PDB file of C-alpha atoms in Angstrom:
ATOM      1  CA  UNK A   1      68.620  57.805 150.015  1.00 45.00           C
ATOM      2  CA  UNK A   2      65.546  56.429 151.347  1.00 60.00           C
ATOM      3  CA  UNK A   3      65.250  52.985 151.257  1.00 54.00           C
ATOM      4  CA  UNK A   4      62.165  52.103 148.646  1.00 59.00           C
ATOM      5  CA  UNK A   5      60.780  49.647 151.117  1.00 60.00           C
ATOM      6  CA  UNK A   6      60.211  49.408 155.088  1.00 79.00           C
ATOM      7  CA  UNK A   7      59.761  52.086 157.836  1.00 88.00           C
ATOM      8  CA  UNK A   8      60.807  55.744 157.160  1.00 94.00           C
ATOM      9  CA  UNK A   9      61.881  58.203 160.090  1.00 95.00           C
ATOM     10  CA  UNK A  10      59.862  60.904 159.082  1.00 97.00           C
ATOM     11  CA  UNK A  11      60.683  63.130 162.128  1.00 97.00           C
ATOM     12  CA  UNK A  12      63.928  64.625 160.254  1.00 98.00           C
ATOM     13  CA  UNK A  13      61.632  65.699 157.268  1.00 98.00           C
ATOM     14  CA  UNK A  14      59.233  67.846 158.807  1.00 98.00           C
ATOM     15  CA  UNK A  15      58.589  71.213 158.925  1.00 98.00           C
ATOM     16  CA  UNK A  16      56.173  71.930 162.239  1.00 98.00           C
ATOM     17  CA  UNK A  17      54.055  74.301 160.925  1.00 98.00           C
ATOM     18  CA  UNK A  18      51.757  76.654 162.679  1.00 98.00           C
ATOM     19  CA  UNK A  19      50.517  79.154 160.035  1.00 97.00           C
ATOM     20  CA  UNK A  20      46.530  79.288 161.217  1.00 95.00           C
ATOM     21  CA  UNK A  21      45.463  82.818 161.688  1.00 95.00           C
ATOM     22  CA  UNK A  22      44.626  82.478 164.984  1.00 98.00           C
ATOM     23  CA  UNK A  23      47.701  81.369 166.069  1.00 98.00           C
ATOM     24  CA  UNK A  24      48.585  82.284 169.411  1.00 98.00           C
ATOM     25  CA  UNK A  25      51.745  82.861 171.759  1.00 98.00           C
ATOM     26  CA  UNK A  26      50.986  80.000 173.618  1.00 98.00           C
ATOM     27  CA  UNK A  27      50.691  77.434 170.733  1.00 98.00           C
ATOM     28  CA  UNK A  28      53.709  78.776 169.309  1.00 98.00           C
ATOM     29  CA  UNK A  29      55.456  77.698 172.623  1.00 98.00           C
ATOM     30  CA  UNK A  30      54.089  74.123 172.259  1.00 98.00           C
ATOM     31  CA  UNK A  31      54.919  73.746 168.724  1.00 98.00           C
ATOM     32  CA  UNK A  32      58.582  74.730 169.853  1.00 98.00           C
ATOM     33  CA  UNK A  33      58.489  72.206 172.369  1.00 98.00           C
ATOM     34  CA  UNK A  34      57.352  69.890 170.098  1.00 98.00           C
ATOM     35  CA  UNK A  35      60.011  70.503 167.281  1.00 98.00           C
ATOM     36  CA  UNK A  36      62.490  70.238 169.857  1.00 98.00           C
ATOM     37  CA  UNK A  37      61.211  66.808 171.367  1.00 98.00           C
ATOM     38  CA  UNK A  38      60.658  65.270 168.177  1.00 97.00           C
ATOM     39  CA  UNK A  39      63.612  66.130 166.537  1.00 97.00           C
ATOM     40  CA  UNK A  40      61.805  68.114 163.642  1.00 98.00           C
ATOM     41  CA  UNK A  41      64.122  69.905 160.851  1.00 98.00           C
ATOM     42  CA  UNK A  42      62.168  73.029 161.478  1.00 98.00           C
ATOM     43  CA  UNK A  43      59.194  74.975 162.941  1.00 98.00           C
ATOM     44  CA  UNK A  44      57.509  77.058 160.682  1.00 98.00           C
ATOM     45  CA  UNK A  45      55.518  80.077 162.124  1.00 98.00           C
ATOM     46  CA  UNK A  46      53.974  83.712 160.773  1.00 98.00           C
ATOM     47  CA  UNK A  47      56.474  86.640 160.955  1.00 98.00           C
ATOM     48  CA  UNK A  48      54.932  87.982 163.932  1.00 98.00           C
ATOM     49  CA  UNK A  49      56.391  84.945 166.161  1.00 98.00           C
ATOM     50  CA  UNK A  50      59.638  84.779 164.951  1.00 98.00           C
ATOM     51  CA  UNK A  51      61.189  86.289 167.446  1.00 98.00           C
ATOM     52  CA  UNK A  52      59.710  84.249 170.130  1.00 98.00           C
ATOM     53  CA  UNK A  53      60.308  81.083 168.245  1.00 98.00           C
ATOM     54  CA  UNK A  54      63.711  82.046 167.916  1.00 98.00           C
ATOM     55  CA  UNK A  55      64.299  82.617 171.850  1.00 98.00           C
ATOM     56  CA  UNK A  56      62.361  79.370 172.468  1.00 98.00           C
ATOM     57  CA  UNK A  57      64.919  77.499 169.919  1.00 98.00           C
ATOM     58  CA  UNK A  58      67.974  78.916 170.963  1.00 98.00           C
ATOM     59  CA  UNK A  59      71.140  76.757 170.736  1.00 96.00           C
ATOM     60  CA  UNK A  60      68.807  73.857 169.615  1.00 98.00           C
ATOM     61  CA  UNK A  61      68.792  71.507 166.802  1.00 97.00           C
ATOM     62  CA  UNK A  62      65.136  72.812 164.696  1.00 98.00           C
ATOM     63  CA  UNK A  63      65.586  75.562 162.678  1.00 98.00           C
ATOM     64  CA  UNK A  64      63.102  78.711 162.452  1.00 98.00           C
ATOM     65  CA  UNK A  65      61.361  78.879 159.353  1.00 98.00           C
ATOM     66  CA  UNK A  66      58.761  81.820 158.445  1.00 98.00           C
ATOM     67  CA  UNK A  67      56.670  82.576 155.336  1.00 98.00           C
ATOM     68  CA  UNK A  68      57.139  85.755 153.344  1.00 98.00           C
ATOM     69  CA  UNK A  69      54.667  87.253 150.941  1.00 98.00           C
ATOM     70  CA  UNK A  70      52.224  84.661 152.500  1.00 98.00           C
ATOM     71  CA  UNK A  71      49.926  83.298 150.870  1.00 97.00           C
ATOM     72  CA  UNK A  72      48.924  85.060 148.174  1.00 97.00           C
ATOM     73  CA  UNK A  73      52.532  85.929 146.789  1.00 98.00           C
ATOM     74  CA  UNK A  74      51.206  89.373 145.341  1.00 98.00           C
ATOM     75  CA  UNK A  75      52.702  91.731 147.801  1.00 98.00           C
ATOM     76  CA  UNK A  76      55.251  94.184 146.006  1.00 98.00           C
ATOM     77  CA  UNK A  77      58.814  93.508 145.877  1.00 98.00           C
ATOM     78  CA  UNK A  78      59.912  95.715 148.380  1.00 98.00           C
ATOM     79  CA  UNK A  79      57.940  94.606 150.981  1.00 98.00           C
ATOM     80  CA  UNK A  80      58.923  91.150 150.575  1.00 98.00           C
ATOM     81  CA  UNK A  81      62.489  92.070 150.863  1.00 98.00           C
ATOM     82  CA  UNK A  82      61.506  93.936 154.069  1.00 98.00           C
ATOM     83  CA  UNK A  83      59.567  91.404 155.583  1.00 98.00           C
ATOM     84  CA  UNK A  84      62.677  88.604 154.903  1.00 98.00           C
ATOM     85  CA  UNK A  85      65.210  90.918 156.483  1.00 98.00           C
ATOM     86  CA  UNK A  86      62.987  91.924 159.514  1.00 98.00           C
ATOM     87  CA  UNK A  87      62.411  87.893 159.758  1.00 98.00           C
ATOM     88  CA  UNK A  88      65.820  87.268 159.563  1.00 98.00           C
ATOM     89  CA  UNK A  89      67.038  89.845 162.156  1.00 98.00           C
ATOM     90  CA  UNK A  90      64.800  88.292 164.384  1.00 98.00           C
ATOM     91  CA  UNK A  91      66.004  84.989 164.150  1.00 98.00           C
ATOM     92  CA  UNK A  92      64.713  83.217 161.012  1.00 98.00           C
ATOM     93  CA  UNK A  93      67.119  80.880 159.320  1.00 98.00           C
ATOM     94  CA  UNK A  94      64.690  79.710 156.837  1.00 99.00           C
ATOM     95  CA  UNK A  95      62.438  81.664 154.528  1.00 99.00           C
ATOM     96  CA  UNK A  96      59.438  80.254 152.585  1.00 98.00           C
ATOM     97  CA  UNK A  97      58.591  82.824 150.051  1.00 98.00           C
ATOM     98  CA  UNK A  98      55.636  82.700 147.763  1.00 98.00           C
ATOM     99  CA  UNK A  99      56.372  83.396 144.332  1.00 98.00           C
ATOM    100  CA  UNK A 100      54.626  86.167 142.267  1.00 98.00           C
ATOM    101  CA  UNK A 101      52.213  83.904 140.144  1.00 98.00           C
ATOM    102  CA  UNK A 102      50.461  86.701 138.193  1.00 98.00           C
ATOM    103  CA  UNK A 103      54.036  87.786 137.215  1.00 98.00           C
ATOM    104  CA  UNK A 104      54.859  84.341 136.478  1.00 98.00           C
ATOM    105  CA  UNK A 105      51.552  83.820 134.237  1.00 98.00           C
ATOM    106  CA  UNK A 106      52.064  87.033 132.668  1.00 98.00           C
ATOM    107  CA  UNK A 107      55.586  86.061 131.396  1.00 98.00           C
ATOM    108  CA  UNK A 108      57.191  88.582 133.804  1.00 98.00           C
ATOM    109  CA  UNK A 109      60.540  86.349 133.906  1.00 98.00           C
ATOM    110  CA  UNK A 110      63.002  89.050 135.109  1.00 98.00           C
ATOM    111  CA  UNK A 111      60.512  90.308 137.700  1.00 98.00           C
ATOM    112  CA  UNK A 112      60.024  86.996 139.147  1.00 98.00           C
ATOM    113  CA  UNK A 113      63.560  86.374 138.889  1.00 98.00           C
ATOM    114  CA  UNK A 114      64.918  89.602 140.414  1.00 98.00           C
ATOM    115  CA  UNK A 115      62.676  89.382 143.306  1.00 98.00           C
ATOM    116  CA  UNK A 116      63.494  85.853 144.650  1.00 98.00           C
ATOM    117  CA  UNK A 117      67.119  86.918 143.844  1.00 98.00           C
ATOM    118  CA  UNK A 118      67.106  89.909 146.238  1.00 98.00           C
ATOM    119  CA  UNK A 119      66.064  88.112 148.753  1.00 98.00           C
ATOM    120  CA  UNK A 120      68.301  85.266 148.818  1.00 98.00           C
ATOM    121  CA  UNK A 121      71.239  87.635 148.737  1.00 98.00           C
ATOM    122  CA  UNK A 122      69.931  90.193 150.795  1.00 98.00           C
ATOM    123  CA  UNK A 123      69.362  87.548 153.829  1.00 98.00           C
ATOM    124  CA  UNK A 124      72.112  85.061 153.053  1.00 98.00           C
ATOM    125  CA  UNK A 125      69.714  82.213 154.486  1.00 98.00           C
ATOM    126  CA  UNK A 126      68.071  79.069 153.394  1.00 98.00           C
ATOM    127  CA  UNK A 127      64.792  80.344 150.686  1.00 98.00           C
ATOM    128  CA  UNK A 128      62.173  78.109 149.696  1.00 98.00           C
ATOM    129  CA  UNK A 129      60.402  79.351 146.956  1.00 98.00           C
ATOM    130  CA  UNK A 130      56.342  78.292 147.033  1.00 98.00           C
ATOM    131  CA  UNK A 131      55.139  77.382 143.809  1.00 98.00           C
ATOM    132  CA  UNK A 132      51.746  76.975 144.216  1.00 98.00           C
ATOM    133  CA  UNK A 133      51.887  73.952 142.103  1.00 98.00           C
ATOM    134  CA  UNK A 134      47.917  73.609 142.203  1.00 97.00           C
ATOM    135  CA  UNK A 135      47.644  76.975 140.125  1.00 98.00           C
ATOM    136  CA  UNK A 136      50.175  76.004 137.672  1.00 98.00           C
ATOM    137  CA  UNK A 137      50.587  74.026 134.467  1.00 98.00           C
ATOM    138  CA  UNK A 138      53.180  71.614 134.405  1.00 98.00           C
ATOM    139  CA  UNK A 139      54.935  73.980 131.838  1.00 98.00           C
ATOM    140  CA  UNK A 140      54.631  76.904 134.479  1.00 98.00           C
ATOM    141  CA  UNK A 141      55.793  74.638 137.159  1.00 98.00           C
ATOM    142  CA  UNK A 142      58.791  73.697 135.483  1.00 98.00           C
ATOM    143  CA  UNK A 143      59.533  77.367 134.386  1.00 98.00           C
ATOM    144  CA  UNK A 144      59.438  78.636 138.018  1.00 98.00           C
ATOM    145  CA  UNK A 145      61.527  76.034 139.310  1.00 98.00           C
ATOM    146  CA  UNK A 146      64.117  76.577 137.006  1.00 98.00           C
ATOM    147  CA  UNK A 147      63.951  80.737 137.874  1.00 98.00           C
ATOM    148  CA  UNK A 148      63.785  79.844 141.565  1.00 98.00           C
ATOM    149  CA  UNK A 149      66.896  77.637 141.002  1.00 98.00           C
ATOM    150  CA  UNK A 150      69.003  80.267 139.150  1.00 98.00           C
ATOM    151  CA  UNK A 151      67.848  82.774 141.317  1.00 98.00           C
ATOM    152  CA  UNK A 152      69.248  81.042 144.301  1.00 98.00           C
ATOM    153  CA  UNK A 153      66.504  79.603 146.162  1.00 98.00           C
ATOM    154  CA  UNK A 154      67.655  76.149 148.221  1.00 98.00           C
ATOM    155  CA  UNK A 155      64.435  74.626 148.006  1.00 98.00           C
ATOM    156  CA  UNK A 156      61.290  74.601 145.978  1.00 98.00           C
ATOM    157  CA  UNK A 157      57.938  74.172 148.090  1.00 98.00           C
ATOM    158  CA  UNK A 158      54.750  73.113 146.193  1.00 98.00           C
ATOM    159  CA  UNK A 159      52.089  74.878 148.021  1.00 97.00           C
ATOM    160  CA  UNK A 160      50.678  77.049 150.867  1.00 97.00           C
ATOM    161  CA  UNK A 161      48.046  74.723 151.308  1.00 91.00           C
ATOM    162  CA  UNK A 162      45.365  77.189 150.626  1.00 93.00           C
ATOM    163  CA  UNK A 163      44.823  75.965 147.143  1.00 94.00           C
ATOM    164  CA  UNK A 164      45.210  72.422 147.748  1.00 91.00           C
ATOM    165  CA  UNK A 165      48.259  70.442 148.612  1.00 92.00           C
ATOM    166  CA  UNK A 166      51.616  68.235 147.795  1.00 96.00           C
ATOM    167  CA  UNK A 167      50.968  65.516 145.094  1.00 97.00           C
ATOM    168  CA  UNK A 168      53.131  62.570 144.386  1.00 98.00           C
ATOM    169  CA  UNK A 169      52.821  63.634 140.509  1.00 98.00           C
ATOM    170  CA  UNK A 170      54.289  67.139 141.471  1.00 98.00           C
ATOM    171  CA  UNK A 171      56.908  65.821 143.575  1.00 98.00           C
ATOM    172  CA  UNK A 172      58.124  63.456 140.956  1.00 98.00           C
ATOM    173  CA  UNK A 173      58.125  66.347 138.143  1.00 98.00           C
ATOM    174  CA  UNK A 174      60.009  68.733 140.427  1.00 98.00           C
ATOM    175  CA  UNK A 175      62.560  66.156 140.974  1.00 98.00           C
ATOM    176  CA  UNK A 176      62.977  65.455 137.329  1.00 98.00           C
ATOM    177  CA  UNK A 177      63.571  69.342 136.846  1.00 98.00           C
ATOM    178  CA  UNK A 178      65.822  69.928 139.413  1.00 97.00           C
ATOM    179  CA  UNK A 179      68.382  66.826 139.431  1.00 97.00           C
ATOM    180  CA  UNK A 180      68.677  67.014 143.002  1.00 96.00           C
ATOM    181  CA  UNK A 181      70.449  70.529 142.470  1.00 98.00           C
ATOM    182  CA  UNK A 182      67.915  71.773 145.334  1.00 98.00           C
ATOM    183  CA  UNK A 183      65.681  70.632 147.871  1.00 98.00           C
ATOM    184  CA  UNK A 184      62.039  69.817 147.568  1.00 98.00           C
ATOM    185  CA  UNK A 185      59.585  70.390 150.318  1.00 98.00           C
ATOM    186  CA  UNK A 186      55.956  68.902 150.049  1.00 98.00           C
ATOM    187  CA  UNK A 187      53.373  71.013 151.808  1.00 98.00           C
ATOM    188  CA  UNK A 188      49.662  70.853 151.968  1.00 95.00           C
ATOM    189  CA  UNK A 189      47.156  68.130 152.775  1.00 93.00           C
ATOM    190  CA  UNK A 190      49.429  65.699 154.093  1.00 96.00           C
ATOM    191  CA  UNK A 191      47.075  63.558 156.251  1.00 94.00           C
ATOM    192  CA  UNK A 192      48.730  60.231 156.880  1.00 96.00           C
ATOM    193  CA  UNK A 193      51.835  58.286 157.318  1.00 96.00           C
ATOM    194  CA  UNK A 194      51.508  56.795 154.082  1.00 95.00           C
ATOM    195  CA  UNK A 195      51.087  59.772 152.119  1.00 97.00           C
ATOM    196  CA  UNK A 196      54.295  61.415 153.673  1.00 97.00           C
ATOM    197  CA  UNK A 197      56.190  58.322 152.915  1.00 97.00           C
ATOM    198  CA  UNK A 198      54.937  58.347 149.410  1.00 97.00           C
ATOM    199  CA  UNK A 199      56.176  61.948 149.107  1.00 98.00           C
ATOM    200  CA  UNK A 200      59.769  61.173 150.504  1.00 98.00           C
ATOM    201  CA  UNK A 201      60.135  58.189 148.326  1.00 98.00           C
ATOM    202  CA  UNK A 202      58.923  60.401 145.143  1.00 98.00           C
ATOM    203  CA  UNK A 203      61.879  62.869 146.085  1.00 98.00           C
ATOM    204  CA  UNK A 204      60.461  65.375 148.891  1.00 98.00           C
ATOM    205  CA  UNK A 205      63.350  66.305 151.167  1.00 98.00           C
ATOM    206  CA  UNK A 206      61.088  68.128 153.546  1.00 98.00           C
ATOM    207  CA  UNK A 207      57.397  67.850 154.758  1.00 98.00           C
ATOM    208  CA  UNK A 208      55.413  70.940 155.851  1.00 98.00           C
ATOM    209  CA  UNK A 209      52.778  69.922 157.744  1.00 98.00           C
ATOM    210  CA  UNK A 210      50.531  71.017 160.883  1.00 96.00           C
ATOM    211  CA  UNK A 211      49.810  67.648 161.723  1.00 96.00           C
ATOM    212  CA  UNK A 212      53.247  66.254 162.565  1.00 97.00           C
ATOM    213  CA  UNK A 213      52.565  64.320 165.856  1.00 94.00           C
ATOM    214  CA  UNK A 214      49.439  62.524 163.972  1.00 95.00           C
ATOM    215  CA  UNK A 215      51.991  61.526 161.427  1.00 96.00           C
ATOM    216  CA  UNK A 216      54.571  60.219 163.841  1.00 94.00           C
ATOM    217  CA  UNK A 217      51.981  58.262 165.833  1.00 93.00           C
ATOM    218  CA  UNK A 218      51.062  56.786 162.654  1.00 94.00           C
ATOM    219  CA  UNK A 219      54.516  56.026 161.823  1.00 89.00           C
ATOM    220  CA  UNK A 220      55.093  54.205 164.708  1.00 81.00           C
ATOM    221  CA  UNK A 221      52.226  52.081 164.564  1.00 73.00           C
ATOM    222  CA  UNK A 222      53.107  51.167 161.137  1.00 71.00           C
ATOM    223  CA  UNK A 223      56.816  50.664 162.715  1.00 71.00           C
ATOM    224  CA  UNK A 224      55.551  47.970 165.040  1.00 61.00           C
ATOM    225  CA  UNK A 225      53.631  46.085 162.343  1.00 60.00           C
ATOM    226  CA  UNK A 226      56.448  45.977 159.797  1.00 55.00           C
TER     227      UNK A 226
END
């Protein structure tokens, strides 16, 4: 439970994300060091950097997260499955998988379910399904959430950040649908501590952001004024 009023330590909620296409090995090292130093929940990197991140965070608290089918979700199921399995072999313990939005909108419910279920079963790791909520109607969000939960997802994630970010309204909607059966990751466009706090209060259990240090600095400033 999170207190409705007052300061919230947001660090344990944060997936420290480095998903810029120009990210370098030196930045991966920096992100991993920061994730450990600030006690973030995870560091999230591209699949090509999973092995490096896993080595840097060996026997340390932050999880190694990567993205699968990122950012469109439109690669084939076989490619997603291979990408997920390879990521786990390289040390990933959390997989943020982009749902196939075209299939969802076309009503190919069984195909969407099977794709997610295969990844969950084959990897045995924490799977967060990226719904890309800004491209879905409320009914589609509810449907995608139900499919993902039935398929074995551990979290629902709002966005890749490529088509807008998380909103309090979407977190509340997902919270109502999930009824605390799975976690909810708010991701994309989280620029201030107050935004992060409101998302947590609405029901987010993880925050995906590349602005982690800025949010912490703001949170510390807020703590001193409370």
